[in-house]
């Protein structure tokens, strides 16, 4: 009977599993990952491996991580037909396929398939496995087991995740050797015995002749785990029971920066040779929430780029909420509850991932406020208690249009549902915005066929590195510039720290390594700030995030984002005659930059405009500028015959902040420029409200004006000399970035001459 069931199908190895081993997530990968595996060749012929050729990185891994690596093509092959955790597969592959001999690998794969068929416990086959244990007396299973100490009976009480049997006694030796059994459980290979003698016989019933038989007295003793007929004969962890982190970090010295990045990518199942350096960094960035505590990441992009693969397949410490559906109680725990029910997902997991953010829904409107509090501080209030947690938050979703089109009409956080849309306080908590549109779609050549660290090893490495901090490494060489606020600094430092933990776990970084990661970290935070600026305007106007060299403070670099190039507003070169940039407060109360495009054509002195609509204040202001232009054009420059020309204005609200009636001085300059066919000075912006009476309003909010102008790319600003005193209150960085060009107060003719360089 025993031979029929299995136990001789395999033998549990006598040696302990490698100590660099950790758990990976349950279930198969994303649909697009599976599809990529199925299309094209993947190194196998009819489900069997064919010739394999190791490269230089494979040889290094074999030399320095022997026993801790596996061929990822074999993992991909087995994942097709086995809905089991990746780390279980890779453990078995390490047992039976750690050879270069194709025949031995084929034989090993066949054995693994039989083991998974007979010994891996699936929840719906629990009773079948229990029967096998009973009928054969003992049986070897693969399942996840956890234990707790029952202090009243002085026993360790264990139970399985999939095998549905009552709690049983776990020998204390295993608990002492593998302490993770007490910390949420551990996947293992266990030989379970069944002791019939421990099962009480049934009470006697009446005999066939109707005579009553004496009833067996029942002790009515409550059954305990010690009474269970099931007992543990042997236990071999599949997960890494303990991590020698220092030993793993020590091996980092034998790999270059790029080689170590490739090791991480291959360990996660990707092939780095088909990716650019920037694409490889994007894939590494996805791992940062696994190594950094309380890290908030957003990735929006096209479908099919494998956004959730890392959190579903690589780490057992991450949970993926498909569709983004959850409740406040599920996320943060129940009010007035005790024990496990008092804690929610953020207290139990290292990373909580919301997949498909467009579908995020919270019935309790307070959930978003609690989430904002947690994302900012790592703590939240439930009932009377303040609870701390370490879980990172990841938000993933799809963008259904090109980035260029999205930015023309809205912002890059637009896919979030109405509960979050335009909530600048929520999005300000995001530490990094990963540009998912730059990540390639999953395809067969993106899945590696080479060696990589066993998934357990990678995930446990990430888990242990959460305890460390690398934020201070920036300060060895660089300083962040004055556009950084506290949240910007926290976001950039956390991103940098996470990347450094992954790529430089030994913290041995040269100056250019620090610069490389710092610039990438700043870019992701600036992407957040750019969207906040679109949402809330002046409040988030400091978007020019950059850094200074600690040894040479004059060497300052500002980091931009590719999708919003610096020439989108005010270019460095000359404009066409008649075009001018004005800056003023919109009718909604926000400072913004506007482009006024004037054109002079043969006519009778008429003035027409577009882009203003029915806004009476704006219409009155530009018509006042035109009337003063007609009256004073000859004073600006001789030879302008305004009566023989018509003037056309297009009022361009570049930042979609709403129109402004405070750019009439800029319109006066633009009309003069069109009339004399002379462009305004390069990269100049003109503030000021010119009234029909010929007066110019005092300049108010000078620092905001300077900041908006600088962020729009202006190099000069036209100001009255009365603003010189106010300039003392403006930060030196703004003054040095945007040079003032002065005119006498109230002299709009002189202002136009200064702007045109006359």
Tab-separated table of C-alpha atoms in Angstrom, residues 290-686:
chain	number	residue	atom	x	y	z
A	290	UNK	CA	10.186	45.221	-0.659
A	291	UNK	CA	13.419	46.571	0.882
A	292	UNK	CA	12.279	49.970	2.191
A	293	UNK	CA	9.831	50.467	5.049
A	294	UNK	CA	6.799	52.723	4.578
A	295	UNK	CA	7.618	53.441	0.943
A	296	UNK	CA	4.880	54.741	-1.385
A	297	UNK	CA	5.241	53.895	-5.082
A	298	UNK	CA	2.940	54.657	-8.004
A	299	UNK	CA	3.272	53.036	-11.428
A	300	UNK	CA	0.807	53.820	-14.196
A	301	UNK	CA	1.296	52.695	-17.755
A	302	UNK	CA	0.051	50.457	-20.573
A	303	UNK	CA	-1.360	46.994	-19.986
A	304	UNK	CA	0.815	43.906	-20.199
A	305	UNK	CA	4.062	45.284	-18.726
A	306	UNK	CA	4.127	42.901	-15.739
A	307	UNK	CA	3.492	45.553	-13.089
A	308	UNK	CA	2.269	43.114	-10.421
A	309	UNK	CA	4.636	40.202	-11.134
A	310	UNK	CA	7.209	41.151	-8.492
A	311	UNK	CA	4.630	41.459	-5.730
A	312	UNK	CA	2.796	38.257	-6.637
A	313	UNK	CA	5.598	35.886	-7.579
A	314	UNK	CA	8.813	37.011	-5.919
A	315	UNK	CA	7.941	37.947	-2.352
A	316	UNK	CA	5.758	36.120	0.171
A	317	UNK	CA	5.752	39.281	2.253
A	318	UNK	CA	3.683	41.240	-0.297
A	319	UNK	CA	-0.052	41.024	-0.895
A	320	UNK	CA	-1.746	41.997	-4.151
A	321	UNK	CA	-5.283	43.414	-3.940
A	322	UNK	CA	-6.700	42.693	-7.377
A	323	UNK	CA	-9.015	45.427	-8.550
A	324	UNK	CA	-7.955	47.570	-5.607
A	325	UNK	CA	-10.959	46.387	-3.596
A	326	UNK	CA	-10.699	46.400	0.192
A	327	UNK	CA	-12.300	47.863	3.296
A	328	UNK	CA	-11.050	50.107	6.059
A	329	UNK	CA	-11.239	47.239	8.559
A	330	UNK	CA	-9.360	44.908	6.216
A	331	UNK	CA	-6.640	47.458	5.593
A	332	UNK	CA	-6.201	48.912	9.072
A	333	UNK	CA	-7.943	46.508	11.457
A	334	UNK	CA	-11.285	46.419	13.226
A	335	UNK	CA	-12.362	48.950	15.799
A	336	UNK	CA	-12.700	47.664	19.367
A	337	UNK	CA	-11.264	44.275	18.350
A	338	UNK	CA	-8.603	42.261	20.105
A	339	UNK	CA	-5.895	39.901	18.995
A	340	UNK	CA	-5.355	39.257	15.265
A	341	UNK	CA	-8.622	40.995	14.260
A	342	UNK	CA	-7.262	44.249	15.661
A	343	UNK	CA	-4.556	44.358	12.992
A	344	UNK	CA	-5.116	44.890	9.279
A	345	UNK	CA	-3.115	44.236	6.131
A	346	UNK	CA	-0.626	47.041	6.768
A	347	UNK	CA	0.362	45.372	10.041
A	348	UNK	CA	0.720	41.856	8.623
A	349	UNK	CA	2.525	42.488	5.301
A	350	UNK	CA	5.674	44.265	4.176
A	351	UNK	CA	4.018	45.547	1.013
A	352	UNK	CA	0.364	46.126	0.110
A	353	UNK	CA	-0.214	46.525	-3.629
A	354	UNK	CA	-3.385	47.995	-5.116
A	355	UNK	CA	-3.753	46.582	-8.612
A	356	UNK	CA	-5.912	48.472	-11.136
A	357	UNK	CA	-6.241	51.695	-9.144
A	358	UNK	CA	-9.104	52.868	-11.341
A	359	UNK	CA	-11.226	50.291	-9.540
A	360	UNK	CA	-10.268	51.334	-6.000
A	361	UNK	CA	-13.401	51.847	-3.940
A	362	UNK	CA	-13.844	52.576	-0.236
A	363	UNK	CA	-17.355	52.432	1.188
A	364	UNK	CA	-16.102	54.336	4.209
A	365	UNK	CA	-15.160	57.837	3.050
A	366	UNK	CA	-12.803	58.124	6.034
A	367	UNK	CA	-10.585	55.404	4.583
A	368	UNK	CA	-8.792	57.828	2.255
A	369	UNK	CA	-8.020	60.139	5.175
A	370	UNK	CA	-6.674	57.233	7.256
A	371	UNK	CA	-4.633	56.098	4.262
A	372	UNK	CA	-3.150	59.583	3.851
A	373	UNK	CA	-2.220	59.669	7.526
A	374	UNK	CA	-0.558	56.286	7.306
A	375	UNK	CA	1.344	57.082	4.100
A	376	UNK	CA	2.742	60.237	5.677
A	377	UNK	CA	3.680	58.954	9.130
A	378	UNK	CA	3.637	55.144	9.121
A	379	UNK	CA	0.961	55.189	11.816
A	380	UNK	CA	-2.807	55.438	12.066
A	381	UNK	CA	-5.456	55.786	14.748
A	382	UNK	CA	-7.958	53.013	15.473
A	383	UNK	CA	-10.334	53.574	18.336
A	384	UNK	CA	-8.214	55.034	21.157
A	385	UNK	CA	-4.895	53.626	19.977
A	386	UNK	CA	-2.193	54.903	17.671
A	387	UNK	CA	-0.838	51.931	15.717
A	388	UNK	CA	2.481	51.818	13.880
A	389	UNK	CA	3.141	49.628	10.836
A	390	UNK	CA	5.925	49.182	8.277
A	391	UNK	CA	4.037	48.165	5.129
A	392	UNK	CA	4.906	49.941	1.903
A	393	UNK	CA	2.063	50.981	-0.405
A	394	UNK	CA	2.130	50.390	-4.164
A	395	UNK	CA	-0.492	51.793	-6.555
A	396	UNK	CA	-0.674	50.316	-10.051
A	397	UNK	CA	-2.950	51.059	-12.945
A	398	UNK	CA	-3.334	51.656	-16.647
A	399	UNK	CA	-3.051	54.794	-18.752
A	400	UNK	CA	-5.269	54.430	-21.809
A	401	UNK	CA	-3.749	57.182	-23.948
A	402	UNK	CA	-0.324	58.482	-24.841
A	403	UNK	CA	1.426	60.488	-22.145
A	404	UNK	CA	1.644	63.505	-24.447
A	405	UNK	CA	-2.137	63.511	-24.943
A	406	UNK	CA	-2.804	63.034	-21.232
A	407	UNK	CA	-0.604	65.987	-20.321
A	408	UNK	CA	-2.413	68.212	-22.816
A	409	UNK	CA	-5.729	67.774	-21.050
A	410	UNK	CA	-5.096	66.624	-17.482
A	411	UNK	CA	-2.403	65.149	-15.216
A	412	UNK	CA	-0.727	61.748	-14.865
A	413	UNK	CA	-2.696	60.824	-11.725
A	414	UNK	CA	-5.951	61.051	-13.680
A	415	UNK	CA	-6.591	57.232	-13.717
A	416	UNK	CA	-7.215	57.283	-9.958
A	417	UNK	CA	-10.922	57.105	-9.005
A	418	UNK	CA	-12.961	60.152	-7.927
A	419	UNK	CA	-12.174	59.546	-4.257
A	420	UNK	CA	-8.554	60.489	-5.008
A	421	UNK	CA	-8.695	62.652	-8.112
A	422	UNK	CA	-7.179	66.082	-7.614
A	423	UNK	CA	-6.517	65.356	-3.928
A	424	UNK	CA	-3.081	66.936	-3.892
A	425	UNK	CA	-2.563	66.038	-0.221
A	426	UNK	CA	-2.879	62.339	-1.049
A	427	UNK	CA	-0.596	62.379	-4.085
A	428	UNK	CA	1.996	64.445	-2.230
A	429	UNK	CA	2.594	61.323	-0.122
A	430	UNK	CA	3.807	59.395	-3.188
A	431	UNK	CA	7.588	59.002	-2.964
A	432	UNK	CA	8.168	57.887	-6.541
A	433	UNK	CA	6.170	57.854	-9.777
A	434	UNK	CA	7.543	55.101	-12.005
A	435	UNK	CA	6.868	55.850	-15.704
A	436	UNK	CA	5.168	52.589	-16.707
A	437	UNK	CA	4.966	53.773	-20.323
A	438	UNK	CA	8.739	53.318	-20.538
A	439	UNK	CA	8.594	49.645	-19.470
A	440	UNK	CA	8.421	47.153	-22.372
A	441	UNK	CA	5.492	44.785	-22.672
A	442	UNK	CA	6.191	41.239	-21.533
A	443	UNK	CA	7.397	38.981	-24.323
A	444	UNK	CA	9.246	35.680	-24.508
A	445	UNK	CA	12.746	37.152	-24.813
A	446	UNK	CA	12.224	39.145	-21.587
A	447	UNK	CA	12.093	35.902	-19.580
A	448	UNK	CA	15.576	34.683	-18.742
A	449	UNK	CA	16.842	31.186	-19.440
A	450	UNK	CA	19.943	31.625	-17.292
A	451	UNK	CA	20.827	31.060	-13.654
A	452	UNK	CA	19.499	33.349	-10.952
A	453	UNK	CA	19.280	33.331	-7.186
A	454	UNK	CA	16.566	31.049	-5.876
A	455	UNK	CA	13.409	33.077	-5.376
A	456	UNK	CA	13.524	32.354	-1.648
A	457	UNK	CA	17.008	33.796	-1.429
A	458	UNK	CA	16.007	37.013	-3.211
A	459	UNK	CA	12.848	37.585	-1.191
A	460	UNK	CA	14.506	36.922	2.162
A	461	UNK	CA	17.383	39.201	1.200
A	462	UNK	CA	14.829	41.961	0.562
A	463	UNK	CA	13.115	41.210	3.855
A	464	UNK	CA	16.307	41.440	5.902
A	465	UNK	CA	17.533	44.587	4.144
A	466	UNK	CA	14.439	46.467	5.370
A	467	UNK	CA	16.199	46.731	8.731
A	468	UNK	CA	19.034	48.805	7.242
A	469	UNK	CA	19.266	52.445	6.188
A	470	UNK	CA	21.257	53.994	3.348
A	471	UNK	CA	19.690	57.477	3.213
A	472	UNK	CA	22.840	59.100	4.614
A	473	UNK	CA	25.032	57.955	1.723
A	474	UNK	CA	23.843	60.929	-0.351
A	475	UNK	CA	25.492	63.368	2.029
A	476	UNK	CA	28.984	62.058	1.363
A	477	UNK	CA	29.065	63.851	-1.963
A	478	UNK	CA	25.927	65.945	-2.601
A	479	UNK	CA	23.399	68.372	-1.121
A	480	UNK	CA	19.780	68.787	-2.198
A	481	UNK	CA	18.849	72.210	-3.576
A	482	UNK	CA	16.447	74.768	-2.083
A	483	UNK	CA	13.408	73.665	-4.124
A	484	UNK	CA	13.139	70.591	-1.889
A	485	UNK	CA	10.542	70.640	0.860
A	486	UNK	CA	10.505	68.017	3.615
A	487	UNK	CA	8.299	65.553	1.766
A	488	UNK	CA	10.422	65.871	-1.360
A	489	UNK	CA	13.522	65.084	0.664
A	490	UNK	CA	11.919	62.089	2.386
A	491	UNK	CA	10.751	60.690	-0.951
A	492	UNK	CA	14.124	61.065	-2.662
A	493	UNK	CA	16.091	59.710	0.290
A	494	UNK	CA	13.824	56.672	0.634
A	495	UNK	CA	14.077	55.881	-3.071
A	496	UNK	CA	17.837	56.304	-3.019
A	497	UNK	CA	18.123	54.142	0.093
A	498	UNK	CA	16.063	51.339	-1.439
A	499	UNK	CA	18.042	51.326	-4.680
A	500	UNK	CA	21.326	51.404	-2.758
A	501	UNK	CA	20.270	48.442	-0.588
A	502	UNK	CA	19.507	46.422	-3.701
A	503	UNK	CA	22.470	47.381	-5.867
A	504	UNK	CA	25.104	48.205	-3.231
A	505	UNK	CA	24.178	46.160	-0.129
A	506	UNK	CA	27.761	46.512	1.119
A	507	UNK	CA	27.384	50.345	0.876
A	508	UNK	CA	30.600	50.579	-1.155
A	509	UNK	CA	29.592	53.352	-3.533
A	510	UNK	CA	31.751	55.686	-5.563
A	511	UNK	CA	30.698	59.277	-6.203
A	512	UNK	CA	29.327	58.515	-9.670
A	513	UNK	CA	27.313	55.586	-8.279
A	514	UNK	CA	25.686	57.938	-5.775
A	515	UNK	CA	25.033	60.516	-8.517
A	516	UNK	CA	23.493	57.847	-10.758
A	517	UNK	CA	20.970	56.692	-8.157
A	518	UNK	CA	20.329	60.209	-6.839
A	519	UNK	CA	19.368	61.585	-10.244
A	520	UNK	CA	17.036	58.654	-10.860
A	521	UNK	CA	15.478	59.153	-7.408
A	522	UNK	CA	14.956	62.884	-7.946
A	523	UNK	CA	13.339	62.312	-11.322
A	524	UNK	CA	10.581	60.109	-9.884
A	525	UNK	CA	9.763	62.616	-7.144
A	526	UNK	CA	9.800	65.527	-9.586
A	527	UNK	CA	7.277	63.633	-11.734
A	528	UNK	CA	5.001	63.706	-8.688
A	529	UNK	CA	5.618	67.437	-8.156
A	530	UNK	CA	4.897	68.266	-11.793
A	531	UNK	CA	1.457	66.697	-11.490
A	532	UNK	CA	0.827	68.449	-8.180
A	533	UNK	CA	1.711	71.746	-9.837
A	534	UNK	CA	-0.949	71.084	-12.470
A	535	UNK	CA	-3.492	70.271	-9.742
A	536	UNK	CA	-2.764	72.952	-7.174
A	537	UNK	CA	-0.604	75.568	-8.857
A	538	UNK	CA	1.570	77.867	-6.748
A	539	UNK	CA	1.400	75.635	-3.669
A	540	UNK	CA	3.611	73.131	-5.504
A	541	UNK	CA	5.447	75.529	-7.772
A	542	UNK	CA	8.935	74.476	-6.546
A	543	UNK	CA	9.436	71.713	-9.091
A	544	UNK	CA	13.061	72.328	-10.091
A	545	UNK	CA	14.444	69.613	-7.839
A	546	UNK	CA	18.181	69.126	-8.108
A	547	UNK	CA	21.398	68.815	-6.152
A	548	UNK	CA	24.719	70.561	-5.518
A	549	UNK	CA	28.168	69.062	-5.339
A	550	UNK	CA	29.301	69.161	-1.699
A	551	UNK	CA	32.862	69.997	-2.753
A	552	UNK	CA	31.797	72.571	-5.343
A	553	UNK	CA	28.490	74.233	-4.319
A	554	UNK	CA	28.475	76.289	-7.498
A	555	UNK	CA	27.950	73.098	-9.492
A	556	UNK	CA	24.170	72.704	-9.298
A	557	UNK	CA	22.145	70.344	-11.474
A	558	UNK	CA	18.376	70.398	-11.894
A	559	UNK	CA	16.783	67.064	-12.843
A	560	UNK	CA	13.918	67.110	-15.323
A	561	UNK	CA	11.442	64.499	-16.485
A	562	UNK	CA	11.549	63.322	-20.122
A	563	UNK	CA	7.805	63.651	-20.755
A	564	UNK	CA	7.844	67.327	-19.728
A	565	UNK	CA	10.859	68.825	-21.431
A	566	UNK	CA	12.157	72.238	-20.428
A	567	UNK	CA	11.070	73.906	-23.685
A	568	UNK	CA	7.353	73.257	-23.210
A	569	UNK	CA	6.718	76.825	-21.966
A	570	UNK	CA	9.407	79.482	-22.430
A	571	UNK	CA	12.169	78.535	-24.897
A	572	UNK	CA	15.721	79.778	-24.618
A	573	UNK	CA	15.792	81.169	-28.161
A	574	UNK	CA	14.044	84.217	-29.672
A	575	UNK	CA	10.295	84.305	-30.264
A	576	UNK	CA	8.464	85.444	-33.351
A	577	UNK	CA	7.716	89.199	-33.381
A	578	UNK	CA	4.454	89.855	-31.585
A	579	UNK	CA	4.789	86.923	-29.180
A	580	UNK	CA	5.362	87.575	-25.491
A	581	UNK	CA	5.012	85.680	-22.224
A	582	UNK	CA	3.068	87.311	-19.411
A	583	UNK	CA	2.744	86.213	-15.812
A	584	UNK	CA	-0.091	87.098	-13.477
A	585	UNK	CA	-2.674	85.820	-11.052
A	586	UNK	CA	-5.539	83.966	-12.704
A	587	UNK	CA	-9.149	84.824	-11.964
A	588	UNK	CA	-9.098	81.711	-9.783
A	589	UNK	CA	-6.283	83.123	-7.643
A	590	UNK	CA	-3.265	81.137	-8.936
A	591	UNK	CA	-0.178	82.615	-10.562
A	592	UNK	CA	0.488	81.257	-14.045
A	593	UNK	CA	2.350	81.963	-17.284
A	594	UNK	CA	0.442	82.958	-20.436
A	595	UNK	CA	1.580	83.246	-24.032
A	596	UNK	CA	0.160	86.246	-25.918
A	597	UNK	CA	0.527	85.786	-29.667
A	598	UNK	CA	-0.033	89.014	-31.638
A	599	UNK	CA	0.034	89.348	-35.385
A	600	UNK	CA	-0.082	92.552	-37.518
A	601	UNK	CA	-1.757	92.363	-40.950
A	602	UNK	CA	-2.784	94.985	-43.476
A	603	UNK	CA	-6.020	96.621	-42.418
A	604	UNK	CA	-7.714	99.588	-40.823
A	605	UNK	CA	-6.483	99.550	-37.216
A	606	UNK	CA	-8.972	96.958	-35.917
A	607	UNK	CA	-8.220	94.720	-32.944
A	608	UNK	CA	-9.631	91.182	-32.537
A	609	UNK	CA	-8.812	88.391	-30.135
A	610	UNK	CA	-9.332	84.678	-29.527
A	611	UNK	CA	-8.959	82.498	-26.449
A	612	UNK	CA	-10.699	84.944	-24.112
A	613	UNK	CA	-14.285	83.834	-24.570
A	614	UNK	CA	-16.845	85.765	-22.557
A	615	UNK	CA	-14.521	86.815	-19.749
A	616	UNK	CA	-15.282	90.526	-19.376
A	617	UNK	CA	-12.340	91.413	-17.035
A	618	UNK	CA	-9.792	89.845	-19.375
A	619	UNK	CA	-11.406	91.355	-22.456
A	620	UNK	CA	-11.378	94.828	-20.880
A	621	UNK	CA	-7.707	94.494	-19.884
A	622	UNK	CA	-6.415	93.546	-23.361
A	623	UNK	CA	-8.573	96.190	-25.042
A	624	UNK	CA	-7.134	98.777	-22.628
A	625	UNK	CA	-3.655	97.661	-23.698
A	626	UNK	CA	-4.618	98.063	-27.374
A	627	UNK	CA	-6.047	101.562	-26.858
A	628	UNK	CA	-2.902	102.745	-25.065
A	629	UNK	CA	-0.825	101.092	-27.805
A	630	UNK	CA	-2.662	103.056	-30.529
A	631	UNK	CA	-2.112	106.289	-28.612
A	632	UNK	CA	1.554	105.767	-27.763
A	633	UNK	CA	3.035	103.485	-30.455
A	634	UNK	CA	5.022	106.286	-32.056
A	635	UNK	CA	6.695	107.006	-28.712
A	636	UNK	CA	7.928	103.415	-28.475
A	637	UNK	CA	9.541	103.329	-31.917
A	638	UNK	CA	9.397	105.688	-34.870
A	639	UNK	CA	7.890	104.570	-38.135
A	640	UNK	CA	5.056	102.417	-36.717
A	641	UNK	CA	1.867	103.102	-38.659
A	642	UNK	CA	-0.770	101.389	-36.541
A	643	UNK	CA	-3.697	102.844	-38.459
A	644	UNK	CA	-2.905	100.826	-41.593
A	645	UNK	CA	-2.803	97.475	-39.806
A	646	UNK	CA	-5.176	95.139	-38.057
A	647	UNK	CA	-3.933	93.360	-34.937
A	648	UNK	CA	-4.926	89.802	-34.006
A	649	UNK	CA	-4.373	88.327	-30.530
A	650	UNK	CA	-4.469	84.702	-29.440
A	651	UNK	CA	-4.549	84.431	-25.632
A	652	UNK	CA	-2.918	81.071	-24.756
A	653	UNK	CA	-3.564	79.714	-21.252
A	654	UNK	CA	-0.516	77.421	-21.239
A	655	UNK	CA	-1.018	75.853	-17.818
A	656	UNK	CA	-4.829	75.609	-17.870
A	657	UNK	CA	-5.089	77.701	-14.711
A	658	UNK	CA	-7.803	79.978	-16.060
A	659	UNK	CA	-7.443	83.401	-17.677
A	660	UNK	CA	-5.831	86.433	-16.050
A	661	UNK	CA	-6.559	90.139	-16.304
A	662	UNK	CA	-3.087	91.001	-14.960
A	663	UNK	CA	-1.060	90.562	-18.186
A	664	UNK	CA	-2.136	93.704	-20.032
A	665	UNK	CA	1.378	95.201	-19.860
A	666	UNK	CA	2.631	92.056	-21.604
A	667	UNK	CA	-0.066	92.573	-24.266
A	668	UNK	CA	1.074	96.184	-24.767
A	669	UNK	CA	4.648	94.909	-25.293
A	670	UNK	CA	3.379	92.217	-27.683
A	671	UNK	CA	1.487	94.736	-29.827
A	672	UNK	CA	4.579	96.948	-30.039
A	673	UNK	CA	6.662	93.917	-31.012
A	674	UNK	CA	4.242	92.972	-33.801
A	675	UNK	CA	4.000	96.555	-35.093
A	676	UNK	CA	7.758	97.144	-35.381
A	677	UNK	CA	8.493	93.504	-36.341
A	678	UNK	CA	11.012	93.141	-33.534
A	679	UNK	CA	11.010	90.196	-31.033
A	680	UNK	CA	11.159	90.696	-27.278
A	681	UNK	CA	14.351	89.734	-25.461
A	682	UNK	CA	15.042	86.017	-25.218
A	683	UNK	CA	13.341	84.082	-22.392
A	684	UNK	CA	11.665	87.172	-20.950
A	685	UNK	CA	8.419	87.203	-18.972
A	686	UNK	CA	6.354	90.354	-18.353
